[in-house]
Amino acid sequence: GAVVSQHPSRVICKSGTSVKIECRSLDFQATTMFWYRQFPKQSLMLMATSNEGSKATYEQGVEKDKFLINHASLTLSTLTVTSAHPEDSSFYICSASRAGEQYFGPGTRLTVT
Amino acid sequence: DAKTTQPPSMDCAEGRAANLPCNHSTISGNEYVYWYRQIHSQGPQYIIHGLKNNETNEMASLIITEDRKSSTLILPHATLRDTAVYYCIVRVARGGADGLTFGKGTHLIIQP
């Protein structure tokens, strides 16, 4: 149990376009989901906390207008990278909270050309 | 959350026990020690957690010192698939509303 999926696993987009990444909890409901970003050879950095039915909470230095988060249901949170630029190329990972524990998705590799 | 310190890398021979240390000298009384690992280009995987007693599950054992200022994760019979970055994280248990703070972790390399 406690499986989290992400879609897509890899995406390549052109600079200036937007891309949406989905995070789903497959066998449980999650009122809270988290989005992390990981640059090459670095550790995961928390970007934002996504709460079902309310606005996301962003970490300091993360632009909320650039990284749009929607948590429309108890099993789905989406992260939209708007007007993507090459510096947004990264590995994006979500996690879903259940009973106080976090379960991670497999990650989405975003490459902006 | 308390800060943790881990060696950046370690090697271990396949089939031997891998012992990964973590220092968390500023840990508070209500904070647990959690271990996750991340295999290359995958999401982190939960391994084990504990408060003060030693813990064991099907993946690993966690040994916490009596003063709780340090701990050791033990993989009893390491395999090549255990090559990963291992993260030691101190956090309040059941703190589901808070994201995790990842340090740099230990890159464990299992040698054939």
GROMACS .gro file of C-alpha atoms in nm, chain B:
model
  112
  114ASP     CA    1   1.409   2.006   1.283
  115ALA     CA    2   1.750   1.913   1.416
  116LYS     CA    3   2.045   1.913   1.176
  117THR     CA    4   2.218   1.588   1.082
  118THR     CA    5   2.573   1.514   0.970
  119GLN     CA    6   2.664   1.217   0.751
  120PRO     CA    7   2.981   1.114   0.570
  121PRO     CA    8   2.953   1.203   0.200
  122SER     CA    9   3.039   0.857   0.074
  123MET     CA   10   3.112   0.502   0.182
  124ASP     CA   11   3.209   0.178   0.013
  125CYS     CA   12   3.103  -0.167   0.121
  126ALA     CA   13   3.168  -0.512  -0.023
  127GLU     CA   14   2.872  -0.706  -0.151
  128GLY     CA   15   2.743  -0.952   0.109
  129ARG     CA   16   2.893  -0.763   0.400
  130ALA     CA   17   2.708  -0.545   0.647
  131ALA     CA   18   2.693  -0.177   0.560
  132ASN     CA   19   2.699   0.054   0.860
  133LEU     CA   20   2.599   0.412   0.789
  134PRO     CA   21   2.654   0.666   1.069
  135CYS     CA   22   2.458   0.982   1.139
  136ASN     CA   23   2.520   1.254   1.395
  137HIS     CA   24   2.226   1.451   1.529
  138SER     CA   25   2.359   1.610   1.846
  139THR     CA   26   2.084   1.875   1.866
  140ILE     CA   27   1.795   1.629   1.849
  141SER     CA   28   1.497   1.718   2.066
  142GLY     CA   29   1.310   1.480   2.291
  143ASN     CA   30   1.011   1.454   2.058
  144GLU     CA   31   1.210   1.407   1.739
  145TYR     CA   32   1.252   1.075   1.565
  146VAL     CA   33   1.537   0.957   1.347
  147TYR     CA   34   1.424   0.863   0.997
  148TRP     CA   35   1.621   0.702   0.719
  149TYR     CA   36   1.539   0.721   0.350
  150ARG     CA   37   1.736   0.620   0.048
  151GLN     CA   38   1.734   0.737  -0.310
  152ILE     CA   39   1.848   0.514  -0.590
  153HIS     CA   40   1.972   0.708  -0.889
  154SER     CA   41   1.693   0.895  -1.073
  155GLN     CA   42   1.418   0.758  -0.851
  156GLY     CA   43   1.211   0.902  -0.569
  157PRO     CA   44   1.323   0.850  -0.210
  158GLN     CA   45   1.227   0.528  -0.037
  159TYR     CA   46   1.147   0.503   0.332
  160ILE     CA   47   1.370   0.258   0.519
  161ILE     CA   48   1.315   0.279   0.893
  162HIS     CA   49   1.265   0.518   1.182
  163GLY     CA   50   1.305   0.517   1.560
  164LEU     CA   51   1.288   0.730   1.873
  165LYS     CA   52   1.523   0.580   2.131
  166ASN     CA   53   1.505   0.204   2.105
  167ASN     CA   54   1.680   0.005   1.838
  168GLU     CA   55   1.454  -0.092   1.551
  169THR     CA   56   1.465  -0.365   1.290
  170ASN     CA   57   1.256  -0.436   0.985
  171GLU     CA   58   1.294  -0.641   0.669
  172MET     CA   59   1.524  -0.384   0.515
  173ALA     CA   60   1.755  -0.269   0.790
  174SER     CA   61   1.833  -0.215   1.156
  175LEU     CA   62   1.860   0.120   1.329
  176ILE     CA   63   2.084   0.159   1.631
  177ILE     CA   64   2.038   0.479   1.832
  178THR     CA   65   2.287   0.572   2.102
  179GLU     CA   66   2.161   0.611   2.455
  180ASP     CA   67   2.207   0.989   2.449
  181ARG     CA   68   2.032   0.994   2.107
  182LYS     CA   69   2.300   1.215   1.961
  183SER     CA   70   2.392   0.968   1.691
  184SER     CA   71   2.263   0.662   1.514
  185THR     CA   72   2.372   0.391   1.273
  186LEU     CA   73   2.175   0.235   0.992
  187ILE     CA   74   2.276  -0.124   0.928
  188LEU     CA   75   2.210  -0.311   0.606
  189PRO     CA   76   2.297  -0.663   0.718
  190HIS     CA   77   2.387  -0.820   0.384
  191ALA     CA   78   2.444  -0.548   0.127
  192THR     CA   79   2.369  -0.620  -0.238
  193LEU     CA   80   2.453  -0.422  -0.549
  194ARG     CA   81   2.096  -0.292  -0.550
  195ASP     CA   82   2.163  -0.118  -0.220
  196THR     CA   83   2.388   0.132  -0.396
  197ALA     CA   84   2.209   0.463  -0.331
  198VAL     CA   85   2.222   0.790  -0.142
  199TYR     CA   86   2.108   0.738   0.216
  200TYR     CA   87   1.951   1.027   0.402
  201CYS     CA   88   1.925   1.054   0.779
  202ILE     CA   89   1.650   1.296   0.878
  203VAL     CA   90   1.538   1.407   1.222
  204ARG     CA   91   1.178   1.511   1.252
  205VAL     CA   92   0.876   1.507   1.473
  206ALA     CA   93   0.683   1.188   1.403
  207ARG     CA   94   0.332   1.217   1.269
  208GLY     CA   95   0.428   1.559   1.145
  209GLY     CA   96   0.239   1.504   0.828
  210ALA     CA   97   0.190   1.871   0.766
  211ASP     CA   98   0.559   1.943   0.725
  212GLY     CA   99   0.786   1.868   0.433
  213LEU     CA  100   1.115   1.694   0.489
  214THR     CA  101   1.452   1.866   0.503
  215PHE     CA  102   1.707   1.657   0.320
  216GLY     CA  103   2.077   1.699   0.385
  217LYS     CA  104   2.343   1.578   0.145
  218GLY     CA  105   2.325   1.219   0.263
  219THR     CA  106   2.578   0.939   0.225
  220HIS     CA  107   2.643   0.789  -0.114
  221LEU     CA  108   2.681   0.420  -0.041
  222ILE     CA  109   2.855   0.221  -0.312
  223ILE     CA  110   2.837  -0.155  -0.292
  224GLN     CA  111   3.138  -0.315  -0.456
  225PRO     CA  112   3.107  -0.657  -0.620
   0.00000   0.00000   0.00000
